[in-house]
Amino acid sequence: MEQHDGRRARGDASRRLVLDRAVDLASVEGLDGLSIGRLAEAAEVSKSGVATLFGSKERLQLAAVDAAAERFTRVVIEPARVEPRGVRRIVALVDRWIAYSRDRVFPGGCFFAAAAAEFDAKPGPVRDALSRALDSWSGYLAASYGYAVAQGELEGDPAQFAFEATALLDAANTRSVMSGSSEPYVYARRALVARLAAAGAEPAVLERLAEVDDRVLA
């Protein structure tokens, strides 16, 4: 029994390591280009070993989406949850998202922005998985905004805010990856601070978002 558990633990560890390499690779070269052969080459493991872990290219891509979602949750959502529900959590969420893209948690920038551009017109399980991940993020932003409205901290439509915030963040990510500059994050911060201030957020609450200079931190 102990021998069996040891083999399973080693297999799980190997799968995690290969998946970490898979999501990093896909963020740069594209999720559609992620294949068992390419991953085996990049991770310096055998093709048969990768095939044993995932079985097919589609299953590998789906596993990569799940692994990317777990990494995103770990670095963006979980740290923001230390803040109370409402405007403070919204500020923490968008601040963490900017840091996630700026610091290249995925080497190619936001994994989901890149993958969505690849699969938005390609029906199938991979697009469905990406759509769920994107909906989860925008839904969480909207729910957080809804709490702020209910608590009298903000005014406005939560879904509209989530759409606008996501558009600004995605644009900042794309422009930064393309240009190699952190200037787009500065513009995104200014726009988000202005948007939240117009909706009624207290200036002191917005300091965390407003006073960061991404050009220095990059």
PDB file of C-alpha atoms in Angstrom:
ATOM      1  CA  MET A   1       0.000   0.000   0.000  1.00  0.00           C
ATOM      2  CA  GLU A   2       2.799   2.410   0.913  1.00  0.00           C
ATOM      3  CA  GLN A   3       4.610   1.550  -2.317  1.00  0.00           C
ATOM      4  CA  HIS A   4       1.441   2.258  -4.307  1.00  0.00           C
ATOM      5  CA  ASP A   5       0.923   5.592  -2.516  1.00  0.00           C
ATOM      6  CA  GLY A   6       4.547   6.538  -3.196  1.00  0.00           C
ATOM      7  CA  ARG A   7       4.190   5.876  -6.916  1.00  0.00           C
ATOM      8  CA  ARG A   8       0.990   7.892  -7.011  1.00  0.00           C
ATOM      9  CA  ALA A   9       2.615  10.811  -5.183  1.00  0.00           C
ATOM     10  CA  ARG A  10       5.547  10.782  -7.589  1.00  0.00           C
ATOM     11  CA  GLY A  11       3.159  10.630 -10.533  1.00  0.00           C
ATOM     12  CA  ASP A  12       1.154  13.600  -9.194  1.00  0.00           C
ATOM     13  CA  ALA A  13       4.358  15.584  -8.651  1.00  0.00           C
ATOM     14  CA  SER A  14       5.532  14.817 -12.180  1.00  0.00           C
ATOM     15  CA  ARG A  15       2.183  15.876 -13.591  1.00  0.00           C
ATOM     16  CA  ARG A  16       2.293  19.183 -11.709  1.00  0.00           C
ATOM     17  CA  LEU A  17       5.820  19.920 -12.922  1.00  0.00           C
ATOM     18  CA  VAL A  18       4.950  19.130 -16.535  1.00  0.00           C
ATOM     19  CA  LEU A  19       1.764  21.208 -16.306  1.00  0.00           C
ATOM     20  CA  ASP A  20       3.693  24.177 -14.919  1.00  0.00           C
ATOM     21  CA  ARG A  21       5.928  23.993 -17.975  1.00  0.00           C
ATOM     22  CA  ALA A  22       2.873  23.559 -20.213  1.00  0.00           C
ATOM     23  CA  VAL A  23       1.098  26.726 -19.074  1.00  0.00           C
ATOM     24  CA  ASP A  24       4.293  28.785 -19.279  1.00  0.00           C
ATOM     25  CA  LEU A  25       4.937  27.475 -22.786  1.00  0.00           C
ATOM     26  CA  ALA A  26       1.339  28.057 -23.906  1.00  0.00           C
ATOM     27  CA  SER A  27       1.377  31.640 -22.636  1.00  0.00           C
ATOM     28  CA  VAL A  28       4.223  32.383 -25.060  1.00  0.00           C
ATOM     29  CA  GLU A  29       3.699  30.028 -28.016  1.00  0.00           C
ATOM     30  CA  GLY A  30      -0.073  29.612 -27.831  1.00  0.00           C
ATOM     31  CA  LEU A  31      -2.386  27.035 -26.336  1.00  0.00           C
ATOM     32  CA  ASP A  32      -3.352  25.746 -29.771  1.00  0.00           C
ATOM     33  CA  GLY A  33       0.293  24.970 -30.470  1.00  0.00           C
ATOM     34  CA  LEU A  34       0.668  23.014 -27.247  1.00  0.00           C
ATOM     35  CA  SER A  35       1.182  19.378 -28.200  1.00  0.00           C
ATOM     36  CA  ILE A  36       2.506  16.306 -26.467  1.00  0.00           C
ATOM     37  CA  GLY A  37       5.647  16.385 -28.611  1.00  0.00           C
ATOM     38  CA  ARG A  38       6.344  20.105 -28.089  1.00  0.00           C
ATOM     39  CA  LEU A  39       5.785  19.837 -24.339  1.00  0.00           C
ATOM     40  CA  ALA A  40       8.024  16.783 -24.077  1.00  0.00           C
ATOM     41  CA  GLU A  41      10.786  18.734 -25.806  1.00  0.00           C
ATOM     42  CA  ALA A  42      10.339  21.820 -23.622  1.00  0.00           C
ATOM     43  CA  ALA A  43      10.030  19.882 -20.347  1.00  0.00           C
ATOM     44  CA  GLU A  44      12.863  17.510 -21.282  1.00  0.00           C
ATOM     45  CA  VAL A  45      10.791  14.396 -20.736  1.00  0.00           C
ATOM     46  CA  SER A  46       9.784  11.590 -23.071  1.00  0.00           C
ATOM     47  CA  LYS A  47       6.785  11.861 -25.381  1.00  0.00           C
ATOM     48  CA  SER A  48       5.523   8.569 -23.982  1.00  0.00           C
ATOM     49  CA  GLY A  49       5.710  10.001 -20.479  1.00  0.00           C
ATOM     50  CA  VAL A  50       3.648  13.063 -21.433  1.00  0.00           C
ATOM     51  CA  ALA A  51       1.202  10.855 -23.354  1.00  0.00           C
ATOM     52  CA  THR A  52       0.794   8.642 -20.291  1.00  0.00           C
ATOM     53  CA  LEU A  53       0.004  11.681 -18.134  1.00  0.00           C
ATOM     54  CA  PHE A  54      -2.502  13.335 -20.492  1.00  0.00           C
ATOM     55  CA  GLY A  55      -3.472  10.937 -23.277  1.00  0.00           C
ATOM     56  CA  SER A  56      -4.252  13.456 -26.020  1.00  0.00           C
ATOM     57  CA  LYS A  57      -3.561  17.014 -27.099  1.00  0.00           C
ATOM     58  CA  GLU A  58      -7.063  18.140 -26.115  1.00  0.00           C
ATOM     59  CA  ARG A  59      -6.783  16.631 -22.631  1.00  0.00           C
ATOM     60  CA  LEU A  60      -3.389  18.315 -22.255  1.00  0.00           C
ATOM     61  CA  GLN A  61      -4.900  21.665 -23.272  1.00  0.00           C
ATOM     62  CA  LEU A  62      -7.791  21.250 -20.843  1.00  0.00           C
ATOM     63  CA  ALA A  63      -5.404  20.346 -18.031  1.00  0.00           C
ATOM     64  CA  ALA A  64      -3.343  23.435 -18.883  1.00  0.00           C
ATOM     65  CA  VAL A  65      -6.424  25.661 -18.624  1.00  0.00           C
ATOM     66  CA  ASP A  66      -7.230  24.189 -15.200  1.00  0.00           C
ATOM     67  CA  ALA A  67      -3.632  24.633 -14.026  1.00  0.00           C
ATOM     68  CA  ALA A  68      -3.577  28.223 -15.272  1.00  0.00           C
ATOM     69  CA  ALA A  69      -6.835  28.943 -13.425  1.00  0.00           C
ATOM     70  CA  GLU A  70      -5.351  27.543 -10.216  1.00  0.00           C
ATOM     71  CA  ARG A  71      -2.261  29.739 -10.589  1.00  0.00           C
ATOM     72  CA  PHE A  72      -4.412  32.797 -11.291  1.00  0.00           C
ATOM     73  CA  THR A  73      -6.561  32.135  -8.239  1.00  0.00           C
ATOM     74  CA  ARG A  74      -3.471  31.698  -6.080  1.00  0.00           C
ATOM     75  CA  VAL A  75      -1.811  34.962  -7.085  1.00  0.00           C
ATOM     76  CA  VAL A  76      -4.805  37.246  -7.742  1.00  0.00           C
ATOM     77  CA  ILE A  77      -7.972  36.162  -5.971  1.00  0.00           C
ATOM     78  CA  GLU A  78      -6.745  34.531  -2.775  1.00  0.00           C
ATOM     79  CA  PRO A  79      -4.541  37.489  -1.688  1.00  0.00           C
ATOM     80  CA  ALA A  80      -7.437  39.898  -2.370  1.00  0.00           C
ATOM     81  CA  ARG A  81      -9.737  37.930  -0.084  1.00  0.00           C
ATOM     82  CA  VAL A  82      -7.936  39.277   2.978  1.00  0.00           C
ATOM     83  CA  GLU A  83      -9.819  42.519   2.280  1.00  0.00           C
ATOM     84  CA  PRO A  84     -13.478  42.862   3.318  1.00  0.00           C
ATOM     85  CA  ARG A  85     -16.145  42.417   0.680  1.00  0.00           C
ATOM     86  CA  GLY A  86     -16.892  45.609  -1.189  1.00  0.00           C
ATOM     87  CA  VAL A  87     -14.786  48.377  -2.644  1.00  0.00           C
ATOM     88  CA  ARG A  88     -11.622  47.442  -0.767  1.00  0.00           C
ATOM     89  CA  ARG A  89     -11.696  43.968  -2.265  1.00  0.00           C
ATOM     90  CA  ILE A  90     -12.332  45.407  -5.731  1.00  0.00           C
ATOM     91  CA  VAL A  91      -9.270  47.623  -5.363  1.00  0.00           C
ATOM     92  CA  ALA A  92      -7.217  44.646  -4.193  1.00  0.00           C
ATOM     93  CA  LEU A  93      -8.438  42.488  -7.077  1.00  0.00           C
ATOM     94  CA  VAL A  94      -7.543  44.914  -9.843  1.00  0.00           C
ATOM     95  CA  ASP A  95      -4.259  45.830  -8.156  1.00  0.00           C
ATOM     96  CA  ARG A  96      -3.316  42.149  -7.930  1.00  0.00           C
ATOM     97  CA  TRP A  97      -4.380  41.582 -11.551  1.00  0.00           C
ATOM     98  CA  ILE A  98      -2.091  44.350 -12.748  1.00  0.00           C
ATOM     99  CA  ALA A  99       0.780  42.911 -10.713  1.00  0.00           C
ATOM    100  CA  TYR A 100       0.018  39.434 -12.101  1.00  0.00           C
ATOM    101  CA  SER A 101       0.382  40.685 -15.675  1.00  0.00           C
ATOM    102  CA  ARG A 102       3.202  43.161 -15.015  1.00  0.00           C
ATOM    103  CA  ASP A 103       5.335  40.623 -13.129  1.00  0.00           C
ATOM    104  CA  ARG A 104       4.733  37.972 -15.810  1.00  0.00           C
ATOM    105  CA  VAL A 105       3.309  35.271 -13.571  1.00  0.00           C
ATOM    106  CA  PHE A 106       2.921  33.652 -16.982  1.00  0.00           C
ATOM    107  CA  PRO A 107       5.944  34.503 -19.169  1.00  0.00           C
ATOM    108  CA  GLY A 108       3.744  35.613 -22.061  1.00  0.00           C
ATOM    109  CA  GLY A 109       1.498  37.846 -19.969  1.00  0.00           C
ATOM    110  CA  CYS A 110      -2.065  36.882 -19.094  1.00  0.00           C
ATOM    111  CA  PHE A 111      -2.593  33.247 -20.096  1.00  0.00           C
ATOM    112  CA  PHE A 112      -6.332  33.713 -20.540  1.00  0.00           C
ATOM    113  CA  ALA A 113      -6.148  36.849 -22.674  1.00  0.00           C
ATOM    114  CA  ALA A 114      -3.818  35.064 -25.087  1.00  0.00           C
ATOM    115  CA  ALA A 115      -5.763  31.797 -25.128  1.00  0.00           C
ATOM    116  CA  ALA A 116      -9.123  33.519 -25.569  1.00  0.00           C
ATOM    117  CA  ALA A 117      -7.811  35.292 -28.677  1.00  0.00           C
ATOM    118  CA  GLU A 118      -6.841  31.893 -30.093  1.00  0.00           C
ATOM    119  CA  PHE A 119     -10.045  30.028 -29.300  1.00  0.00           C
ATOM    120  CA  ASP A 120     -12.829  32.633 -29.385  1.00  0.00           C
ATOM    121  CA  ALA A 121     -14.008  31.372 -32.792  1.00  0.00           C
ATOM    122  CA  LYS A 122     -13.153  27.681 -32.305  1.00  0.00           C
ATOM    123  CA  PRO A 123     -16.073  25.783 -30.726  1.00  0.00           C
ATOM    124  CA  GLY A 124     -15.220  22.836 -28.518  1.00  0.00           C
ATOM    125  CA  PRO A 125     -14.250  21.753 -25.011  1.00  0.00           C
ATOM    126  CA  VAL A 126     -11.146  23.970 -24.819  1.00  0.00           C
ATOM    127  CA  ARG A 127     -13.058  27.115 -25.715  1.00  0.00           C
ATOM    128  CA  ASP A 128     -15.761  26.120 -23.233  1.00  0.00           C
ATOM    129  CA  ALA A 129     -13.173  25.723 -20.471  1.00  0.00           C
ATOM    130  CA  LEU A 130     -11.636  29.112 -21.281  1.00  0.00           C
ATOM    131  CA  SER A 131     -15.075  30.720 -21.337  1.00  0.00           C
ATOM    132  CA  ARG A 132     -15.847  29.324 -17.877  1.00  0.00           C
ATOM    133  CA  ALA A 133     -12.573  30.674 -16.509  1.00  0.00           C
ATOM    134  CA  LEU A 134     -13.191  34.123 -17.968  1.00  0.00           C
ATOM    135  CA  ASP A 135     -16.789  34.142 -16.745  1.00  0.00           C
ATOM    136  CA  SER A 136     -15.600  33.146 -13.277  1.00  0.00           C
ATOM    137  CA  TRP A 137     -13.266  36.143 -13.100  1.00  0.00           C
ATOM    138  CA  SER A 138     -15.754  38.692 -14.446  1.00  0.00           C
ATOM    139  CA  GLY A 139     -18.481  37.195 -12.273  1.00  0.00           C
ATOM    140  CA  TYR A 140     -16.306  37.542  -9.179  1.00  0.00           C
ATOM    141  CA  LEU A 141     -15.567  41.174 -10.039  1.00  0.00           C
ATOM    142  CA  ALA A 142     -19.272  41.847 -10.580  1.00  0.00           C
ATOM    143  CA  ALA A 143     -20.229  40.122  -7.321  1.00  0.00           C
ATOM    144  CA  SER A 144     -17.643  42.182  -5.441  1.00  0.00           C
ATOM    145  CA  TYR A 145     -19.034  45.348  -6.983  1.00  0.00           C
ATOM    146  CA  GLY A 146     -22.528  44.217  -6.034  1.00  0.00           C
ATOM    147  CA  TYR A 147     -21.477  43.948  -2.384  1.00  0.00           C
ATOM    148  CA  ALA A 148     -20.058  47.475  -2.583  1.00  0.00           C
ATOM    149  CA  VAL A 149     -23.359  48.774  -3.966  1.00  0.00           C
ATOM    150  CA  ALA A 150     -25.340  46.969  -1.274  1.00  0.00           C
ATOM    151  CA  GLN A 151     -23.091  48.473   1.397  1.00  0.00           C
ATOM    152  CA  GLY A 152     -23.513  51.993   0.026  1.00  0.00           C
ATOM    153  CA  GLU A 153     -19.880  52.307  -1.043  1.00  0.00           C
ATOM    154  CA  LEU A 154     -20.485  52.506  -4.797  1.00  0.00           C
ATOM    155  CA  GLU A 155     -23.232  53.176  -7.310  1.00  0.00           C
ATOM    156  CA  GLY A 156     -23.834  51.616 -10.694  1.00  0.00           C
ATOM    157  CA  ASP A 157     -24.282  48.326 -12.531  1.00  0.00           C
ATOM    158  CA  PRO A 158     -21.909  45.547 -11.355  1.00  0.00           C
ATOM    159  CA  ALA A 159     -21.882  43.784 -14.738  1.00  0.00           C
ATOM    160  CA  GLN A 160     -21.041  47.028 -16.517  1.00  0.00           C
ATOM    161  CA  PHE A 161     -18.132  47.683 -14.166  1.00  0.00           C
ATOM    162  CA  ALA A 162     -16.807  44.133 -14.591  1.00  0.00           C
ATOM    163  CA  PHE A 163     -16.905  44.542 -18.371  1.00  0.00           C
ATOM    164  CA  GLU A 164     -15.110  47.897 -18.303  1.00  0.00           C
ATOM    165  CA  ALA A 165     -12.479  46.777 -15.796  1.00  0.00           C
ATOM    166  CA  THR A 166     -11.747  43.594 -17.739  1.00  0.00           C
ATOM    167  CA  ALA A 167     -11.427  45.564 -20.979  1.00  0.00           C
ATOM    168  CA  LEU A 168      -8.936  47.977 -19.401  1.00  0.00           C
ATOM    169  CA  LEU A 169      -6.883  45.204 -17.819  1.00  0.00           C
ATOM    170  CA  ASP A 170      -6.786  43.112 -20.984  1.00  0.00           C
ATOM    171  CA  ALA A 171      -5.758  46.129 -23.037  1.00  0.00           C
ATOM    172  CA  ALA A 172      -2.973  46.981 -20.585  1.00  0.00           C
ATOM    173  CA  ASN A 173      -1.725  43.411 -20.684  1.00  0.00           C
ATOM    174  CA  THR A 174      -1.710  43.225 -24.488  1.00  0.00           C
ATOM    175  CA  ARG A 175      -0.023  46.584 -24.977  1.00  0.00           C
ATOM    176  CA  SER A 176       2.603  45.804 -22.332  1.00  0.00           C
ATOM    177  CA  VAL A 177       3.448  42.419 -23.838  1.00  0.00           C
ATOM    178  CA  MET A 178       3.661  43.946 -27.306  1.00  0.00           C
ATOM    179  CA  SER A 179       5.767  46.949 -26.298  1.00  0.00           C
ATOM    180  CA  GLY A 180       7.771  45.591 -23.376  1.00  0.00           C
ATOM    181  CA  SER A 181       6.719  48.676 -21.404  1.00  0.00           C
ATOM    182  CA  SER A 182       4.860  48.979 -18.108  1.00  0.00           C
ATOM    183  CA  GLU A 183       3.332  52.307 -19.148  1.00  0.00           C
ATOM    184  CA  PRO A 184       0.000  50.671 -20.132  1.00  0.00           C
ATOM    185  CA  TYR A 185      -0.530  49.605 -16.505  1.00  0.00           C
ATOM    186  CA  VAL A 186      -0.168  53.229 -15.417  1.00  0.00           C
ATOM    187  CA  TYR A 187      -2.948  54.203 -17.819  1.00  0.00           C
ATOM    188  CA  ALA A 188      -5.149  51.319 -16.650  1.00  0.00           C
ATOM    189  CA  ARG A 189      -4.709  52.336 -13.011  1.00  0.00           C
ATOM    190  CA  ARG A 190      -5.648  55.935 -13.771  1.00  0.00           C
ATOM    191  CA  ALA A 191      -8.756  54.848 -15.657  1.00  0.00           C
ATOM    192  CA  LEU A 192      -9.851  52.423 -12.931  1.00  0.00           C
ATOM    193  CA  VAL A 193      -9.283  54.976 -10.174  1.00  0.00           C
ATOM    194  CA  ALA A 194     -11.332  57.537 -12.113  1.00  0.00           C
ATOM    195  CA  ARG A 195     -14.084  54.973 -12.751  1.00  0.00           C
ATOM    196  CA  LEU A 196     -14.338  53.963  -9.090  1.00  0.00           C
ATOM    197  CA  ALA A 197     -14.129  57.558  -7.857  1.00  0.00           C
ATOM    198  CA  ALA A 198     -16.978  58.532 -10.193  1.00  0.00           C
ATOM    199  CA  ALA A 199     -19.000  55.661  -8.739  1.00  0.00           C
ATOM    200  CA  GLY A 200     -18.517  57.028  -5.219  1.00  0.00           C
ATOM    201  CA  ALA A 201     -15.397  55.356  -3.826  1.00  0.00           C
ATOM    202  CA  GLU A 202     -13.633  57.248  -1.054  1.00  0.00           C
ATOM    203  CA  PRO A 203     -10.218  58.648  -2.117  1.00  0.00           C
ATOM    204  CA  ALA A 204      -8.445  56.977   0.809  1.00  0.00           C
ATOM    205  CA  VAL A 205      -9.686  53.567  -0.307  1.00  0.00           C
ATOM    206  CA  LEU A 206      -8.291  54.144  -3.798  1.00  0.00           C
ATOM    207  CA  GLU A 207      -4.780  55.022  -2.615  1.00  0.00           C
ATOM    208  CA  ARG A 208      -3.593  51.429  -2.924  1.00  0.00           C
ATOM    209  CA  LEU A 209      -4.488  51.478  -6.607  1.00  0.00           C
ATOM    210  CA  ALA A 210      -3.570  55.071  -7.381  1.00  0.00           C
ATOM    211  CA  GLU A 211      -0.172  55.416  -5.739  1.00  0.00           C
ATOM    212  CA  VAL A 212       1.652  52.489  -7.372  1.00  0.00           C
ATOM    213  CA  ASP A 213       4.113  53.301 -10.149  1.00  0.00           C
ATOM    214  CA  ASP A 214       4.308  50.175 -12.293  1.00  0.00           C
ATOM    215  CA  ARG A 215       7.230  51.613 -14.246  1.00  0.00           C
ATOM    216  CA  VAL A 216       9.378  51.403 -11.118  1.00  0.00           C
ATOM    217  CA  LEU A 217       8.244  47.912 -10.115  1.00  0.00           C
ATOM    218  CA  ALA A 218       8.662  46.307 -13.531  1.00  0.00           C
TER     219      ALA A 218
END
